[in-house]
Amino acid sequence: MTVETLATHRTQGGTLRYCRHDSASTGTPMKFSVWTPDGEGPFPYLVWLSGLTCTEDNFTTKAGAYAWAARHGVAIVAPDTSPRGEGVADDPAYDLGQGAGFYVDATEEPWAPHFKMYSYVTRDLLEAVDGAFPLDPARRGIFGHSMGGHGALTIALRNPQLFKSVSAFSPIVSPLNCPWGDKALTAYLGADRAKWRAHDACALIADGYGQGFDEILVDQGLADSFLENQLKPELLEEAGAEARLKVTVRRQEGYDHSYFFIASFIGDHIDWHAERL
């Protein structure tokens, strides 16, 4: 798979590249950033999944992650959140369409031809970065924020052979039980809610997924305006307790849903992942 480097920057003890490649899953070009520490590698690495309206650039420029990653010699890959471009379906709302792929493989029109973000992340993206950069696929973790936290949790739970660790910031833990999930999964997967279970972290844990992980780490800001209506971390705690799966939700007083929150605790997450990679 050919990976085109669009820009290169030296930063925080390593090299940041913005890249583009063609995805068989989405049928479109896709972009991602990849930061690698100094040295020959192969490096353990983390895949970061961003939230609604984000691109490959939000985490890259705002999270302040790379100095922490350099301490551990861990690389970080951050893909875009959806297919984009001419001929790709979209919606005027911020929470559907381009920038809102929800990390599922759409089965409904007009989304089905290109919105295959589950397959993209679990197959095309990993093949691209593993082939083009000195990364160690046996030491790979995943984390994300909001919609991307939902993606990280569900993708890791379903693919423990791909990811050794998983954490999230302010994740949508149960699309079956929130307005964002109702809207997006109805549009992408149809009205049969039984089909949604494969993309609901709480349902997956209830169905027996996740037992290979020693812990799932979540940070949640208590000043997050989406906390009660959309995010509901207590549902993840309840699912974990029922399944005897360790779920640690750290509630952070005064923090909101923004990258100011993520930047405040990103070091903790990288430290946590590094112990497991």
XYZ file of N, CA and C in Angstrom, residues 37-158:
366
model
N 9.118 8.469 17.474
C 10.249 8.973 18.265
C 11.559 8.751 17.527
N 12.603 9.388 18.014
C 13.924 9.167 17.445
C 14.360 7.717 17.683
N 15.155 7.209 16.755
C 15.640 5.845 16.864
C 15.205 5.009 15.675
N 15.630 3.758 15.670
C 15.371 2.879 14.535
C 14.056 2.120 14.638
N 13.554 1.904 15.862
C 12.356 1.089 15.992
C 12.682 -0.391 15.825
N 11.685 -1.249 15.677
C 10.266 -0.894 15.607
C 9.714 -0.435 16.958
N 8.792 0.544 16.902
C 8.258 1.169 18.100
C 6.874 0.617 18.437
N 6.577 0.455 19.724
C 5.179 0.270 20.099
C 4.406 1.517 19.685
N 3.090 1.367 19.448
C 2.377 2.572 19.034
C 0.925 2.565 19.466
N 0.381 3.778 19.488
C -1.005 4.016 19.844
C -1.745 4.583 18.643
N -2.970 4.128 18.449
C -3.881 4.712 17.466
C -4.863 5.597 18.216
N -4.932 6.858 17.837
C -5.880 7.793 18.441
C -7.048 8.018 17.488
N -8.277 7.899 17.996
C -9.483 8.157 17.212
C -10.162 9.421 17.735
N -10.359 10.387 16.859
C -10.916 11.677 17.254
C -12.440 11.683 17.190
N -13.019 12.788 17.677
C -14.466 12.907 17.815
C -15.123 13.662 16.686
N -16.394 13.956 16.893
C -17.218 14.639 15.901
C -16.582 15.936 15.429
N -16.638 16.167 14.139
C -16.152 17.345 13.409
C -14.639 17.366 13.245
N -13.913 16.432 13.855
C -12.452 16.480 13.826
C -11.878 15.871 12.548
N -10.628 16.223 12.293
C -9.832 15.624 11.219
C -8.609 14.972 11.854
N -7.638 14.611 11.026
C -6.380 14.070 11.541
C -5.543 15.129 12.256
N -5.986 16.390 12.216
C -5.170 17.483 12.712
C -5.476 17.885 14.156
N -6.685 17.614 14.655
C -7.076 18.140 15.967
C -6.195 17.613 17.095
N -6.103 16.296 17.205
C -5.253 15.694 18.225
C -3.801 16.086 18.007
N -3.385 16.063 16.756
C -1.991 16.298 16.402
C -1.499 17.651 16.913
N -2.334 18.678 16.802
C -1.905 20.030 17.163
C -2.313 20.446 18.569
N -3.323 19.789 19.167
C -3.884 20.292 20.420
C -3.611 19.437 21.653
N -3.305 18.165 21.484
C -3.269 17.266 22.643
C -1.994 17.378 23.464
N -0.903 17.851 22.866
C 0.356 17.931 23.590
C 0.895 16.569 23.980
N 0.701 15.587 23.107
C 0.988 14.198 23.475
C 2.422 13.768 23.230
N 3.118 14.408 22.317
C 4.349 13.796 21.801
C 5.511 13.838 22.780
N 5.576 14.853 23.622
C 6.645 14.868 24.629
C 6.486 13.693 25.589
N 5.241 13.369 25.916
C 4.984 12.201 26.765
C 5.345 10.916 26.035
N 4.965 10.837 24.768
C 5.266 9.638 23.990
C 6.770 9.439 23.842
N 7.505 10.544 23.710
C 8.962 10.448 23.562
C 9.609 9.827 24.790
N 9.060 10.078 25.960
C 9.621 9.511 27.192
C 9.603 7.988 27.170
N 8.616 7.439 26.483
C 8.439 5.986 26.461
C 8.853 5.354 25.137
N 9.233 6.169 24.158
C 9.553 5.623 22.846
C 8.351 5.020 22.151
N 7.196 5.669 22.312
C 5.933 5.193 21.745
C 5.526 6.097 20.589
N 5.176 5.524 19.452
C 4.668 6.280 18.307
C 3.157 6.463 18.432
N 2.606 7.456 17.710
C 1.164 7.715 17.739
C 0.667 7.984 16.330
N -0.418 7.298 15.966
C -1.083 7.455 14.674
C -2.463 8.055 14.906
N -2.838 9.077 14.139
C -4.139 9.724 14.299
C -4.812 9.880 12.938
N -5.795 9.038 12.613
C -6.473 9.138 11.318
C -7.593 10.179 11.316
N -8.042 10.515 10.138
C -9.251 11.324 9.960
C -10.459 10.540 10.475
N -11.584 11.250 10.654
C -12.768 10.637 11.265
C -13.800 10.132 10.268
N -13.569 10.331 8.988
C -14.523 9.863 7.976
C -13.904 9.975 6.597
N -14.517 9.319 5.608
C -14.140 9.615 4.220
C -14.598 11.024 3.857
N -13.947 11.609 2.901
C -14.283 12.970 2.463
C -14.079 13.075 0.954
N -14.602 14.154 0.402
C -14.342 14.444 -0.995
C -15.592 14.446 -1.849
N -15.388 14.802 -3.109
C -16.480 14.868 -4.074
C -17.077 13.480 -4.266
N -18.378 13.402 -4.232
C -19.058 12.128 -4.398
C -19.270 11.354 -3.112
N -18.758 11.885 -1.980
C -18.956 11.247 -0.683
C -20.165 11.895 -0.013
N -21.108 11.088 0.435
C -22.326 11.611 1.044
C -22.003 12.482 2.249
N -22.887 13.435 2.536
C -22.698 14.322 3.679
C -24.061 14.774 4.183
N -24.047 15.471 5.312
C -25.260 15.990 5.925
C -24.928 17.351 6.517
N -25.858 18.297 6.505
C -25.556 19.625 7.058
C -25.263 19.604 8.552
N -25.770 18.614 9.272
C -25.575 18.556 10.717
C -24.148 18.128 11.053
N -23.657 18.576 12.204
C -22.283 18.250 12.607
C -22.125 16.805 13.030
N -23.228 16.152 13.392
C -23.148 14.816 13.982
C -23.576 13.703 13.034
N -23.470 13.954 11.741
C -23.754 12.938 10.732
C -22.970 13.273 9.467
N -22.491 12.251 8.778
C -21.794 12.476 7.517
C -20.317 12.738 7.698
N -19.758 13.569 6.841
C -18.325 13.811 6.860
C -17.914 14.454 8.189
N -16.884 13.876 8.809
C -16.477 14.279 10.142
C -17.212 13.562 11.243
N -18.075 12.613 10.870
C -18.904 11.910 11.859
C -19.108 10.455 11.456
N -18.010 9.762 11.149
C -18.122 8.396 10.657
C -18.511 7.355 11.685
N -18.385 7.664 12.973
C -18.791 6.794 14.083
C -18.108 5.432 14.094
N -17.110 5.233 13.254
C -16.297 4.015 13.290
C -17.147 2.753 13.115
N -18.126 2.857 12.213
C -18.957 1.703 11.830
C -18.847 1.510 10.327
N -19.276 0.344 9.855
C -19.404 0.089 8.419
C -20.863 0.269 8.042
N -21.167 1.366 7.369
C -22.553 1.676 7.037
C -23.125 0.658 6.060
N -24.386 0.326 6.277
C -25.114 -0.579 5.392
C -26.267 0.110 4.666
N -26.570 1.357 5.044
C -27.723 2.073 4.507
C -27.275 3.158 3.539
N -28.136 3.430 2.569
C -27.881 4.519 1.629
C -28.201 5.856 2.296
N -27.504 6.941 1.931
C -26.455 7.035 0.911
C -25.053 6.776 1.458
N -24.969 6.207 2.658
C -23.696 6.116 3.367
C -22.879 4.876 3.011
N -23.550 3.816 2.607
C -22.888 2.517 2.462
C -21.681 2.508 1.518
N -21.680 3.240 0.411
C -20.544 3.113 -0.504
C -19.194 3.516 0.090
N -19.168 4.485 0.999
C -17.881 5.018 1.468
C -17.676 4.972 2.976
N -18.761 4.971 3.751
C -18.620 5.085 5.210
C -18.359 3.708 5.822
N -17.108 3.280 5.702
C -16.666 1.973 6.212
C -15.504 2.196 7.187
N -15.743 3.002 8.203
C -14.657 3.406 9.093
C -14.208 2.290 10.025
N -15.084 1.352 10.346
C -14.646 0.216 11.157
C -13.601 -0.600 10.391
N -13.902 -0.930 9.146
C -12.949 -1.678 8.334
C -11.704 -0.860 8.046
N -11.872 0.450 7.856
C -10.714 1.287 7.592
C -9.727 1.243 8.750
N -10.222 1.449 9.972
C -9.319 1.504 11.125
C -8.709 0.137 11.404
N -9.496 -0.914 11.324
C -8.999 -2.237 11.711
C -8.184 -2.913 10.612
N -8.252 -2.411 9.388
C -7.547 -3.077 8.296
C -6.661 -2.113 7.512
N -7.248 -1.197 6.775
C -6.473 -0.374 5.836
C -5.457 0.517 6.552
N -5.892 1.192 7.603
C -4.989 2.083 8.329
C -3.813 1.307 8.904
N -4.088 0.182 9.550
C -3.015 -0.592 10.176
C -2.060 -1.144 9.125
N -2.593 -1.621 8.018
C -1.722 -2.105 6.952
C -0.836 -0.985 6.418
N -1.403 0.209 6.284
C -0.635 1.328 5.738
C 0.503 1.724 6.671
N 0.197 1.921 7.951
C 1.245 2.413 8.856
C 2.254 1.324 9.194
N 1.789 0.078 9.317
C 2.732 -1.000 9.608
C 3.697 -1.225 8.454
N 3.229 -0.982 7.224
C 4.082 -1.185 6.060
C 5.030 -0.040 5.778
N 4.659 1.175 6.216
C 5.429 2.358 5.828
C 6.354 2.893 6.915
N 6.131 2.484 8.174
C 6.884 3.073 9.280
C 7.391 1.976 10.219
N 8.439 2.267 11.004
C 9.037 1.244 11.878
C 8.208 1.035 13.145
N 7.037 0.421 12.981
C 6.099 0.199 14.079
C 5.981 -1.291 14.366
N 5.696 -1.610 15.614
C 5.585 -2.999 16.051
C 4.120 -3.364 16.234
N 3.514 -4.102 15.302
C 2.088 -4.425 15.407
C 1.738 -5.312 16.588
N 2.740 -5.960 17.190
C 2.481 -6.786 18.370
C 2.379 -5.946 19.637
N 2.728 -4.670 19.539
C 2.651 -3.771 20.696
C 1.876 -2.520 20.283
N 0.569 -2.698 20.164
C -0.302 -1.647 19.643
C -1.476 -1.434 20.606
N -1.738 -0.159 20.926
C -2.889 0.202 21.747
C -3.773 1.186 21.009
N -4.929 1.489 21.595
C -5.870 2.400 20.951
C -6.548 3.248 22.009
N -6.770 4.531 21.693
C -7.505 5.412 22.584
C -8.183 6.473 21.748
N -9.099 7.239 22.363
C -9.834 8.228 21.600
C -10.708 9.085 22.475
N -11.419 10.021 21.834
C -12.215 11.030 22.530
C -13.630 11.073 21.968
N -14.621 11.043 22.842
C -16.027 11.232 22.485
C -16.466 10.181 21.457
N -16.836 10.576 20.240
C -17.122 9.590 19.210
C -15.928 8.666 19.003
N -14.724 9.221 19.093
C -13.525 8.403 18.968
C -13.275 7.522 20.166
N -13.748 7.939 21.340
C -13.697 7.067 22.498
C -14.603 5.872 22.315
N -15.786 6.125 21.767
C -16.685 5.026 21.374
C -15.985 4.103 20.386
N -15.329 4.682 19.382
C -14.635 3.862 18.396
C -13.526 3.040 19.010
N -12.724 3.665 19.877
C -11.615 2.948 20.506
C -12.125 1.783 21.345
N -13.150 2.025 22.149
C -13.684 0.970 23.012
C -14.250 -0.183 22.196
N -15.099 0.113 21.235
C -15.759 -0.966 20.494
C -14.780 -1.712 19.603
N -13.866 -1.010 18.979
C -12.881 -1.668 18.113
C -11.950 -2.549 18.935
N -11.496 -2.060 20.083
C -10.624 -2.884 20.924
C -11.357 -4.099 21.471
N -12.576 -3.904 21.954
C -13.327 -5.023 22.513
C -13.523 -6.126 21.488
N -13.757 -5.751 20.246
C -13.997 -6.739 19.191
C -12.717 -7.291 18.575
